Amino acid sequence: MSELNKIMNVISIEALDAIPTPIFFKNKEGFFSGWNRAFAEFCGLTSFSAELGGILEIYAEEDRKLLHDGGNIIVETSVTRADGKQRNVLLHKAGFVKNNGQTYSGLVGTMIDVTELRSAEKKADYLTHYDHLTELPNPVLFQDRLNTEIVHARRHDEHLAVFAIDIDHFKKVNNVFGHDLGDSLLKVVARRITETIREEDTAARFGGDSFTLLLRNIRYEEDAAIIAKKIHESIKQPFFLDDQEVFISVSVGIALYPLDGDNVQTLIKNSDVALHRAKERGRSTHLFFAPEMNLRASEQMKLQNSLRRALDRDEFIIHYQPQYDAESGRMIGVEALLRWQHPDLGMVYPDQFIQLAEHIGLIVPIGEWVLRTACQDAMVWNEENENQIRVSVNLSPRQFQQPDLYEKICQIINETGIEPAWLGLEVTESSVMQNVDYAVCVLTELKKLGVHLSVDDFGTGYSSLSYLKKFPIDLLKIDRSFITDIPKDSDDIAIVSAVVSMAHNLNLKVLAEGVETLEQKDFLHSVSCDEFQGFYFSRPVAAHHILQ
Ligand code: C2E
Ligand code: CA
Ligand code: CA
């Protein structure tokens, strides 16, 4: 009796044949031992005795396991039918025991043809990720890729560029030539744009006549500018519509990662803001994003003008936030934090004006004022007090790039008479990473003067700790964002502990910023963090409070 017939003592063969799903059995050795009509038809078998070898795998690896341990499994595989057609099938297989036996005597399987389903899925996937006219990725796929690239760039210290591109006066083309020719123009534009970028970059259509690019591993702004020029050149070449030569141009807005945003939404939004400004500038041009573009033109001018006058009108003041030694609990320094006492707006905090000042270059004279004032204040405290403290001043990226920075600092030290060791300078990770050789050179000179050097906002930038070995710095300031969720967030706990111990291996001290609670302080103490700063100890206060 065949294996199947034995089973058929329980179930009738007619019943099995009536089931439209292909069903098969395999014996202990893994050979096909029986099947129903649907299976025979699927495989193109005419008789039940036909050879099955070559149609389905005889002894799949997973069968061995099922026949040994039992259980069931679903696998998707591709099989060639007897008529030569390739099909995708879902096999659901289970081992079984007969007559209360001790060992598995065979396995039973069903087979579902999912070929059409899979191709429909592929089509749906295409439709949800690609633009059908130009065959470029659509916004969904673009955002997905941008997200992936941001993660990659963060890990590898790379820069990205996002381009928003828009055809100038596209409406006119549509009106003159009609929508069909408008569509063919879009296709050619898509092709020309794609030809200007590298294979690893992405060009997408965001609907209508707007396109978006993602350029990977851009070294500097210049790289992005070169691509923008190439695009303008390529689009300038005539298009042929209805046997007529047509000339068009595009406007381009560019946002860079990480400078102009560190997430998908911000980068796309800011490239778009820059695009609109480029259009206002008279089209056929490209513009890089700048923070003040987000303000309306009139507000922007107003703020710029009042900022320009603020220094002359003595509207700036400095608040100082104490920094404490973890071991002794003593105040060992203060950080100088700039405030703007605006005649109409009241107290304005740095978030609202530092970036603008940086962009229009005003940060240089403002920063010089902060340095001088902070040194003068420190002289007053340190001459009146035997517990001498260090005053740390933030240097903006632009200030750090000034060729006469070193001379300026020497001049201020001489003028005010401050001990160089009492002066600290805070530079951000991104500003030293912009041009590493230059940074090493400047920091080395400053170190020789005896000034205290720290890297600010550590962890938010793009450098690894080992990279910082190159710089002659004294202190790492762990960014507030890593402290906020301590002790709730186990990732932050792990990061902070690791940073402290690695920094200590490099002979660097570590200060934690933004300490707000006793729990945070206790945790930081337990991992041997060297210095603390934050609202738990003191908010930034006016200069005359520092000695009290
Ligand atoms: P920063 O250098 O990271 O300064 C620390 C900021 O965190 C300060 O904000 C401070 O008030 C705030 N902070 C301190 N402890 C805590 C805390 O426990 N909790 C919370 N929530 N916040 C805390 P501020 O004064 O608004 O300054 C913001 C940023 O502006 C500074 O960040 C710095 O990058 C920049 N900045 C301030 N003054 C100057 C300056 O004179 N020159 C330059 N170039 N940048 C400056
Ligand atoms: Ca700082
Ligand atoms: Ca900071």
Coordinates of C-alpha atoms and ligand atoms in Angstrom, one line a residue:
M1 CA 0.0 0.0 0.0
S2 CA 1.3 3.4 -0.8
E3 CA 1.9 5.9 1.9
L4 CA -1.1 7.9 0.7
N5 CA -3.4 4.9 0.7
K6 CA -2.5 4.2 4.3
I7 CA -3.5 7.7 5.3
M8 CA -6.6 7.3 3.2
N9 CA -7.8 4.8 5.6
V10 CA -8.9 7.9 7.5
I11 CA -9.6 10.5 4.9
S12 CA -11.0 9.6 1.5
I13 CA -8.9 10.4 -1.6
E14 CA -12.0 12.0 -3.1
A15 CA -12.1 14.4 -0.3
L16 CA -8.5 15.4 -0.8
D17 CA -8.9 15.8 -4.5
A18 CA -11.9 18.1 -3.9
I19 CA -9.6 20.5 -2.0
P20 CA -8.5 23.2 -4.4
T21 CA -5.3 23.8 -2.6
P22 CA -2.3 21.7 -3.7
I23 CA -1.5 19.2 -1.0
F24 CA 1.4 16.8 -0.8
F25 CA 3.0 14.2 1.5
K26 CA 6.6 13.2 2.0
N27 CA 7.9 10.1 3.6
K28 CA 10.5 9.7 6.3
E29 CA 13.3 9.9 3.7
G30 CA 11.9 13.2 2.4
F31 CA 10.6 11.8 -0.9
F32 CA 7.2 12.7 -2.3
S33 CA 4.9 9.9 -1.4
G34 CA 1.5 11.3 -2.3
W35 CA -0.5 14.4 -3.5
N36 CA -3.9 15.5 -4.4
R37 CA -5.3 16.5 -7.8
A38 CA -4.7 20.2 -7.3
F39 CA -1.0 19.5 -6.7
A40 CA -0.8 17.2 -9.7
E41 CA -2.4 19.9 -11.9
F42 CA -0.2 22.6 -10.5
C43 CA 2.9 20.6 -11.3
G44 CA 1.5 19.7 -14.7
L45 CA 1.4 16.0 -13.9
T46 CA -0.9 13.8 -15.9
S47 CA -0.7 10.7 -13.8
F48 CA -0.2 10.3 -10.1
S49 CA 2.9 8.3 -10.7
A50 CA 4.8 10.9 -12.7
E51 CA 8.3 11.7 -11.7
L52 CA 8.4 14.7 -9.4
G53 CA 12.2 15.2 -9.2
G54 CA 13.2 18.6 -10.6
I55 CA 9.8 20.1 -10.0
L56 CA 10.0 20.5 -6.3
E57 CA 13.0 20.1 -4.1
I58 CA 13.2 16.5 -3.0
Y59 CA 14.8 16.9 0.4
A60 CA 14.9 20.5 1.6
E61 CA 17.0 21.3 4.6
E62 CA 13.9 22.4 6.6
D63 CA 12.3 19.0 5.9
R64 CA 15.1 17.2 7.7
K65 CA 14.2 19.3 10.8
L66 CA 10.5 18.8 10.6
L67 CA 10.9 15.0 10.2
H68 CA 13.2 15.0 13.2
D69 CA 11.6 17.4 15.6
G70 CA 8.1 17.9 14.2
G71 CA 6.5 21.4 14.2
N72 CA 5.6 23.4 11.1
I73 CA 7.1 25.9 8.8
I74 CA 6.2 28.3 6.1
V75 CA 8.7 28.9 3.3
E76 CA 8.4 31.0 0.1
T77 CA 10.2 29.6 -2.8
S78 CA 10.2 29.7 -6.6
V79 CA 9.5 26.5 -8.5
T80 CA 9.5 25.6 -12.2
R81 CA 6.3 23.9 -13.3
A82 CA 6.4 21.0 -15.7
D83 CA 5.4 23.4 -18.5
G84 CA 8.5 25.4 -17.7
K85 CA 6.8 28.4 -16.0
Q86 CA 8.4 29.9 -13.0
R87 CA 6.0 30.4 -10.1
N88 CA 6.4 31.8 -6.6
V89 CA 4.8 29.5 -4.0
L90 CA 4.2 29.5 -0.3
L91 CA 4.8 26.1 1.2
H92 CA 3.3 25.3 4.6
K93 CA 4.8 22.1 5.9
A94 CA 4.3 20.1 9.1
G95 CA 5.7 16.8 10.4
F96 CA 3.3 14.2 11.7
V97 CA 3.3 11.1 13.8
K98 CA 1.2 8.1 12.8
N99 CA -0.6 5.6 15.0
N100 CA 0.8 7.1 18.3
G101 CA 4.4 6.2 17.1
Q102 CA 7.5 7.5 18.7
T103 CA 9.1 9.0 15.6
Y104 CA 7.9 11.3 12.9
S105 CA 6.7 9.2 9.9
G106 CA 6.3 11.9 7.3
L107 CA 5.3 15.4 6.5
V108 CA 2.3 17.0 4.9
G109 CA 2.4 20.2 3.0
T110 CA 0.1 22.7 1.2
M111 CA 1.2 25.0 -1.5
I112 CA -0.2 28.4 -2.5
D113 CA 0.7 30.1 -5.7
V114 CA 1.5 33.7 -4.8
T115 CA 3.0 34.7 -8.1
E116 CA 0.2 37.2 -9.0
L117 CA 0.1 38.5 -5.5
R118 CA 3.8 39.2 -5.4
S119 CA 3.8 41.0 -8.8
A120 CA 0.8 43.1 -7.6
E121 CA 2.8 43.9 -4.5
K122 CA 5.7 44.9 -6.6
K123 CA 3.5 47.1 -8.7
A124 CA 1.9 48.7 -5.6
D125 CA 5.4 49.2 -4.2
Y126 CA 6.4 50.9 -7.4
L127 CA 3.3 53.1 -7.4
T128 CA 3.9 54.1 -3.8
H129 CA 7.5 54.9 -4.3
Y130 CA 8.0 56.2 -7.8
D131 CA 6.5 59.0 -9.9
H132 CA 4.8 57.4 -12.9
L133 CA 5.6 60.2 -15.4
T134 CA 9.3 60.6 -14.9
E135 CA 10.0 57.2 -13.2
L136 CA 12.0 59.1 -10.5
P137 CA 11.5 58.3 -6.8
N138 CA 8.6 60.1 -5.3
P139 CA 8.6 62.1 -2.0
V140 CA 7.9 59.0 0.1
L141 CA 11.0 57.1 -1.2
F142 CA 13.1 60.3 -1.2
Q143 CA 12.4 61.0 2.5
D144 CA 13.1 57.4 3.3
R145 CA 16.5 57.6 1.5
L146 CA 17.3 60.9 3.1
N147 CA 16.6 59.5 6.5
T148 CA 18.9 56.6 5.8
E149 CA 21.6 58.9 4.5
I150 CA 21.4 61.1 7.6
V151 CA 22.0 58.2 9.8
H152 CA 25.0 57.1 7.7
A153 CA 26.4 60.7 7.5
R154 CA 26.1 61.1 11.2
R155 CA 28.1 58.0 11.8
H156 CA 30.8 58.7 9.2
D157 CA 31.2 62.5 9.7
E158 CA 29.9 63.2 6.2
H159 CA 28.0 66.1 4.7
L160 CA 24.8 65.9 2.6
A161 CA 23.1 68.4 0.3
V162 CA 19.4 68.6 -0.4
F163 CA 18.4 70.6 -3.5
A164 CA 14.9 71.9 -4.2
I165 CA 14.6 72.6 -7.9
D166 CA 11.8 74.3 -9.7
I167 CA 11.3 75.2 -13.3
D168 CA 10.9 78.9 -13.9
H169 CA 7.6 79.9 -15.5
F170 CA 6.6 76.3 -16.2
K171 CA 2.9 77.4 -16.3
K172 CA 3.7 79.3 -19.5
V173 CA 5.1 76.2 -21.2
N174 CA 1.9 74.4 -20.2
N175 CA -0.3 77.2 -21.6
V176 CA 1.6 77.5 -24.9
F177 CA 2.2 73.9 -25.7
G178 CA -0.5 72.0 -23.7
H179 CA -0.2 69.5 -21.0
D180 CA 1.1 66.6 -23.0
L181 CA 4.1 68.5 -24.3
G182 CA 4.5 69.9 -20.8
D183 CA 4.7 66.3 -19.6
S184 CA 7.3 65.4 -22.2
L185 CA 9.4 68.4 -21.1
L186 CA 9.2 67.3 -17.5
K187 CA 10.5 63.9 -18.6
V188 CA 13.5 65.4 -20.4
V189 CA 14.2 67.7 -17.5
A190 CA 14.2 64.7 -15.1
R191 CA 16.6 62.9 -17.4
R192 CA 19.0 65.9 -17.7
I193 CA 19.0 66.4 -13.9
T194 CA 19.7 62.7 -13.3
E195 CA 22.6 62.8 -15.7
T196 CA 24.3 65.6 -13.7
I197 CA 24.4 63.6 -10.5
R198 CA 26.3 60.5 -9.5
E199 CA 24.8 57.1 -9.3
E200 CA 24.7 57.1 -5.5
D201 CA 22.7 60.4 -5.4
T202 CA 19.0 60.6 -5.6
A203 CA 16.8 62.7 -7.8
A204 CA 13.1 62.7 -7.0
R205 CA 10.0 64.4 -8.4
F206 CA 7.9 66.2 -5.7
G207 CA 5.0 66.8 -8.0
G208 CA 4.3 69.4 -10.6
D209 CA 7.5 70.9 -11.9
S210 CA 9.4 70.5 -8.7
F211 CA 12.3 68.2 -8.2
T212 CA 14.5 67.4 -5.2
L213 CA 18.0 66.0 -5.1
L214 CA 19.9 64.3 -2.4
L215 CA 23.7 64.5 -2.8
R216 CA 25.8 62.2 -0.6
N217 CA 29.2 62.8 0.8
I218 CA 29.5 66.4 -0.3
R219 CA 32.8 67.8 1.0
Y220 CA 32.1 71.5 1.2
E221 CA 29.6 74.0 0.0
E222 CA 31.7 74.4 -3.2
D223 CA 30.8 70.8 -4.2
A224 CA 27.1 71.6 -4.0
A225 CA 27.6 74.8 -5.9
I226 CA 29.4 72.9 -8.7
I227 CA 26.5 70.5 -9.1
A228 CA 24.0 73.5 -9.1
K229 CA 26.0 75.1 -11.9
K230 CA 26.0 71.9 -13.9
I231 CA 22.3 71.7 -13.6
H232 CA 21.8 75.3 -14.8
E233 CA 24.1 74.5 -17.7
S234 CA 22.3 71.4 -18.7
I235 CA 18.9 72.9 -18.5
K236 CA 20.0 75.9 -20.5
Q237 CA 20.5 73.7 -23.6
P238 CA 17.4 74.0 -25.8
F239 CA 14.5 71.5 -25.6
F240 CA 12.5 70.5 -28.6
L241 CA 8.7 70.6 -28.3
D242 CA 6.6 70.2 -31.3
D243 CA 9.7 70.9 -33.5
Q244 CA 10.2 74.2 -31.8
E245 CA 13.3 75.1 -29.7
V246 CA 12.2 75.9 -26.2
F247 CA 14.5 77.5 -23.6
I248 CA 13.8 77.2 -19.9
S249 CA 15.7 77.8 -16.6
V250 CA 15.4 76.5 -13.1
S251 CA 15.8 77.9 -9.6
V252 CA 17.6 76.0 -7.0
G253 CA 17.5 76.1 -3.2
I254 CA 20.2 74.2 -1.2
A255 CA 20.2 73.0 2.4
L256 CA 23.2 71.3 3.8
Y257 CA 23.4 68.6 6.5
P258 CA 24.3 69.1 9.3
L259 CA 24.7 72.9 8.9
D260 CA 21.1 73.7 8.0
G261 CA 19.3 70.9 9.7
D262 CA 19.8 67.4 11.1
N263 CA 16.5 65.8 10.1
V264 CA 14.5 65.1 7.0
Q265 CA 11.8 67.7 7.6
T266 CA 14.1 70.5 8.4
L267 CA 16.4 69.9 5.5
I268 CA 13.5 69.7 3.0
K269 CA 11.8 72.7 4.4
N270 CA 15.0 74.8 4.5
S271 CA 15.9 73.8 0.9
D272 CA 12.4 75.0 -0.1
V273 CA 12.8 78.3 1.8
A274 CA 16.1 78.9 -0.1
L275 CA 14.3 78.0 -3.3
H276 CA 11.7 80.7 -2.8
R277 CA 14.4 83.3 -2.0
A278 CA 16.2 82.2 -5.2
K279 CA 12.9 82.8 -7.2
E280 CA 12.6 86.2 -5.6
R281 CA 16.1 87.0 -6.6
G282 CA 15.1 86.8 -10.2
R283 CA 15.2 83.0 -11.0
S284 CA 17.7 81.0 -13.0
T285 CA 19.9 81.0 -9.9
H286 CA 20.7 79.0 -6.8
L287 CA 20.9 80.0 -3.2
F288 CA 22.1 78.3 0.0
F289 CA 19.8 78.4 2.9
A290 CA 20.5 81.0 5.6
P291 CA 18.7 81.0 9.0
E292 CA 17.2 84.5 8.6
M293 CA 15.4 83.4 5.5
N294 CA 12.8 82.0 7.8
L295 CA 11.8 85.5 8.9
R296 CA 9.7 87.7 6.7
A297 CA 11.9 90.2 4.8
S298 CA 10.7 93.2 6.8
E299 CA 11.2 91.5 10.2
Q300 CA 14.6 90.4 9.1
M301 CA 15.7 93.9 8.2
K302 CA 14.4 95.2 11.4
L303 CA 16.2 92.7 13.5
Q304 CA 19.4 93.1 11.5
N305 CA 19.3 96.8 11.9
S306 CA 18.7 96.8 15.6
L307 CA 21.4 94.1 16.1
R308 CA 23.8 96.3 14.2
R309 CA 23.1 99.2 16.6
A310 CA 23.1 97.1 19.8
L311 CA 26.8 97.2 20.4
D312 CA 27.0 101.0 20.0
R313 CA 24.0 101.4 22.3
D314 CA 25.4 99.2 25.0
E315 CA 22.5 96.9 24.9
F316 CA 24.4 93.7 25.5
I317 CA 25.1 92.3 29.0
I318 CA 26.7 89.1 30.1
H319 CA 25.3 86.6 32.6
Y320 CA 27.6 84.1 34.2
Q321 CA 26.7 80.6 35.0
P322 CA 28.9 78.9 37.7
Q323 CA 30.7 75.6 37.1
Y324 CA 31.6 73.4 40.0
D325 CA 34.3 70.8 40.8
A326 CA 32.6 67.5 41.4
E327 CA 35.0 66.4 44.2
S328 CA 35.3 69.5 46.3
G329 CA 32.0 71.1 45.4
R330 CA 33.8 74.4 44.9
M331 CA 32.9 76.9 42.3
I332 CA 35.9 76.8 39.9
G333 CA 34.7 78.7 37.0
V334 CA 31.8 80.5 35.2
E335 CA 30.6 80.5 31.6
A336 CA 29.9 83.9 30.0
L337 CA 26.4 83.8 28.4
L338 CA 25.4 86.8 26.3
R339 CA 22.0 88.6 26.7
W340 CA 20.6 91.4 24.6
Q341 CA 18.5 94.0 26.4
H342 CA 16.3 95.1 23.5
P343 CA 14.6 98.4 24.0
D344 CA 11.2 97.0 22.8
L345 CA 11.5 93.3 23.1
G346 CA 13.0 93.1 26.5
M347 CA 15.6 90.4 27.3
V348 CA 16.5 88.5 24.1
Y349 CA 18.3 85.2 24.5
P350 CA 21.1 84.0 22.3
D351 CA 19.0 81.4 20.4
Q352 CA 17.2 84.3 18.8
F353 CA 20.1 86.4 17.6
I354 CA 23.5 84.5 17.7
Q355 CA 22.8 82.7 14.4
L356 CA 21.8 85.9 12.7
A357 CA 24.9 87.7 14.1
E358 CA 27.0 84.8 12.8
H359 CA 25.5 85.0 9.4
I360 CA 25.9 88.7 8.8
G361 CA 29.4 88.7 10.4
L362 CA 28.4 90.8 13.4
I363 CA 29.4 88.0 15.7
V364 CA 33.1 89.0 15.3
P365 CA 32.8 92.5 17.0
I366 CA 30.2 91.2 19.4
G367 CA 32.3 88.2 20.3
E368 CA 35.3 90.5 20.9
W369 CA 33.2 92.6 23.2
V370 CA 32.2 89.5 25.2
L371 CA 35.8 88.4 25.5
R372 CA 37.0 91.8 26.7
T373 CA 34.1 92.3 29.2
A374 CA 34.4 88.8 30.6
C375 CA 38.1 89.3 31.2
Q376 CA 37.5 92.6 32.9
D377 CA 34.8 91.0 35.2
A378 CA 37.1 88.1 36.0
M379 CA 39.9 90.5 37.0
V380 CA 37.5 92.2 39.4
W381 CA 36.5 88.9 41.0
N382 CA 39.9 87.3 41.1
E383 CA 41.7 90.4 42.6
E384 CA 39.1 90.6 45.4
N385 CA 39.1 86.9 46.1
E386 CA 41.6 84.2 47.0
N387 CA 39.5 81.5 45.4
Q388 CA 40.2 82.3 41.8
I389 CA 37.9 81.3 39.1
R390 CA 38.2 80.7 35.4
V391 CA 35.8 82.6 33.0
S392 CA 34.9 80.6 29.8
V393 CA 33.8 82.4 26.7
N394 CA 32.0 80.8 23.7
L395 CA 33.7 81.2 20.4
S396 CA 31.4 81.0 17.4
P397 CA 32.5 79.1 14.3
R398 CA 33.0 82.3 12.4
Q399 CA 35.1 83.9 15.1
F400 CA 37.2 80.8 15.3
Q401 CA 37.9 81.1 11.6
Q402 CA 39.2 84.7 11.9
P403 CA 42.8 84.9 10.8
D404 CA 43.6 87.4 13.6
L405 CA 41.9 85.5 16.4
Y406 CA 45.2 84.7 18.2
E407 CA 46.4 88.4 18.0
K408 CA 43.0 89.6 19.3
I409 CA 43.1 87.3 22.2
C410 CA 46.7 88.3 23.1
Q411 CA 45.7 91.9 22.8
I412 CA 42.7 91.4 25.2
I413 CA 44.9 89.5 27.7
N414 CA 47.4 92.3 27.7
E415 CA 44.8 95.1 27.9
T416 CA 42.9 93.6 30.8
G417 CA 45.9 92.0 32.6
I418 CA 44.1 88.7 33.1
E419 CA 46.1 85.6 33.8
P420 CA 45.8 83.4 30.6
A421 CA 45.0 80.5 32.9
W422 CA 41.9 82.3 34.1
L423 CA 40.5 82.5 30.6
G424 CA 38.7 79.6 29.0
L425 CA 37.6 79.3 25.4
E426 CA 34.7 77.0 24.3
V427 CA 34.6 75.9 20.7
T428 CA 32.0 73.6 19.3
E429 CA 32.8 70.2 17.9
S430 CA 31.6 71.2 14.4
S431 CA 33.7 74.3 14.3
V432 CA 36.9 72.4 15.0
M433 CA 35.9 69.7 12.6
Q434 CA 35.4 72.1 9.7
N435 CA 39.0 72.4 9.0
V436 CA 41.0 70.1 11.3
D437 CA 44.5 71.2 10.3
Y438 CA 43.7 74.8 10.9
A439 CA 42.0 74.0 14.2
V440 CA 45.0 72.0 15.5
C441 CA 47.3 74.9 14.6
V442 CA 45.2 77.7 16.3
L443 CA 44.4 75.6 19.4
T444 CA 48.1 74.7 19.8
E445 CA 49.1 78.4 19.7
L446 CA 46.3 79.2 22.2
K447 CA 47.4 76.3 24.5
K448 CA 50.9 77.7 24.5
L449 CA 49.6 81.0 25.8
G450 CA 48.2 79.0 28.8
V451 CA 44.5 79.5 28.0
H452 CA 42.0 76.8 29.1
L453 CA 40.3 75.1 26.1
S454 CA 37.1 73.1 25.9
V455 CA 35.0 71.5 23.3
D456 CA 31.3 72.5 23.7
D457 CA 28.1 70.6 23.1
F458 CA 30.1 67.3 22.8
G459 CA 28.1 64.5 21.3
T460 CA 25.9 66.6 19.1
G461 CA 28.5 67.0 16.4
Y462 CA 30.2 64.7 14.1
S463 CA 33.5 63.8 15.7
S464 CA 34.6 60.7 17.5
L465 CA 36.5 60.9 20.7
S466 CA 39.6 59.5 19.1
Y467 CA 39.6 62.3 16.7
L468 CA 39.7 64.8 19.5
K469 CA 43.1 63.4 20.4
K470 CA 44.6 65.6 17.8
F471 CA 43.5 68.8 19.6
P472 CA 45.3 70.1 22.6
I473 CA 42.1 70.6 24.7
D474 CA 41.6 70.3 28.4
L475 CA 37.9 69.7 28.8
L476 CA 34.9 68.1 27.1
K477 CA 31.5 69.6 27.8
I478 CA 28.9 66.8 27.4
D479 CA 25.8 68.3 25.8
R480 CA 22.7 68.9 27.8
S481 CA 20.6 66.6 25.6
F482 CA 22.5 63.6 27.0
I483 CA 21.9 64.7 30.6
T484 CA 18.2 65.6 30.5
D485 CA 16.8 62.1 30.6
I486 CA 19.2 60.7 33.2
P487 CA 18.5 58.5 35.1
K488 CA 15.4 57.4 33.0
D489 CA 17.2 56.7 29.7
S490 CA 19.5 53.8 29.8
D491 CA 21.1 54.7 26.4
D492 CA 22.1 58.1 27.8
I493 CA 23.5 56.5 30.9
A494 CA 25.6 54.2 28.8
I495 CA 26.8 57.0 26.5
V496 CA 27.7 59.4 29.3
S497 CA 29.6 56.7 31.3
A498 CA 31.5 55.7 28.2
V499 CA 32.3 59.2 27.2
V500 CA 33.7 60.0 30.7
S501 CA 35.9 56.9 30.8
M502 CA 37.2 57.3 27.3
A503 CA 37.8 61.0 27.9
H504 CA 39.8 60.2 31.0
N505 CA 41.9 57.8 29.0
L506 CA 42.8 60.7 26.7
N507 CA 43.6 62.8 29.7
L508 CA 40.6 65.1 29.2
K509 CA 38.4 66.3 31.9
V510 CA 34.6 66.2 31.5
L511 CA 32.0 68.7 32.4
A512 CA 28.3 67.8 32.3
E513 CA 26.0 70.7 31.1
G514 CA 22.4 71.2 32.1
V515 CA 22.4 69.3 35.4
E516 CA 19.0 70.0 36.8
T517 CA 18.3 67.4 39.5
L518 CA 20.0 65.7 42.4
E519 CA 19.7 62.3 40.7
Q520 CA 21.6 63.6 37.7
K521 CA 24.3 65.0 39.9
D522 CA 24.6 61.8 41.9
F523 CA 24.8 59.7 38.8
L524 CA 27.4 61.9 37.2
H525 CA 29.4 61.8 40.4
S526 CA 29.2 58.0 40.4
V527 CA 30.7 57.8 36.9
S528 CA 33.5 60.3 37.9
C529 CA 32.5 63.2 35.9
D530 CA 34.8 66.0 36.8
E531 CA 32.7 69.2 36.7
F532 CA 29.1 70.2 36.8
Q533 CA 27.1 73.1 35.4
G534 CA 23.3 73.6 35.4
F535 CA 20.2 74.9 37.0
Y536 CA 20.5 72.5 39.9
F537 CA 23.5 74.5 41.0
S538 CA 22.7 77.9 39.6
R539 CA 21.1 79.7 36.7
P540 CA 23.2 82.2 34.8
V541 CA 23.3 85.4 37.0
A542 CA 24.5 89.0 36.6
A543 CA 28.2 89.6 37.2
H544 CA 27.8 91.2 40.7
H545 CA 26.1 88.0 42.0
I546 CA 29.2 85.9 41.3
L547 CA 31.2 86.8 44.4
Q548 CA 28.3 86.3 46.7
Ligands
C2E1 P1 25.8 76.8 25.5 O1 27.2 77.2 25.2 O2 25.6 75.3 25.4 O3 25.4 77.4 26.8 C1 24.6 76.7 27.8 C2 23.1 77.1 27.6 O4 22.4 76.2 28.4 C3 22.8 78.5 28.2 O5 21.7 79.0 27.4 C4 22.4 78.2 29.6 O6 21.5 79.2 30.1 C5 21.6 76.9 29.4 N1 21.6 76.1 30.6 C6 22.5 76.0 31.5 N2 22.2 75.1 32.5 C7 21.0 74.6 32.1 C8 20.0 73.7 32.8 O7 20.3 73.1 33.8 N3 18.9 73.5 32.1 C9 18.6 74.1 30.9 N4 17.4 73.8 30.4 N5 19.4 75.0 30.3 C10 20.6 75.2 30.9 P2 21.8 80.4 26.7 O8 22.4 81.4 27.7 O9 20.4 80.7 26.2 O10 22.8 80.2 25.5 C11 22.4 79.4 24.4 C12 23.6 79.3 23.5 O11 24.0 80.5 22.9 C13 24.9 78.8 24.2 O12 24.8 77.5 24.4 C14 26.0 79.3 23.2 O13 26.1 78.3 22.2 C15 25.4 80.5 22.6 N6 26.0 81.7 23.3 C16 25.7 82.3 24.4 N7 26.5 83.3 24.6 C17 27.4 83.4 23.6 C18 28.5 84.3 23.2 O14 28.9 85.2 23.9 N8 29.1 84.0 22.0 C19 28.7 83.0 21.2 N9 29.4 82.8 20.1 N10 27.7 82.2 21.5 C20 27.0 82.4 22.7
CA2 CA 29.1 77.0 25.9
CA3 CA 27.0 73.7 25.5

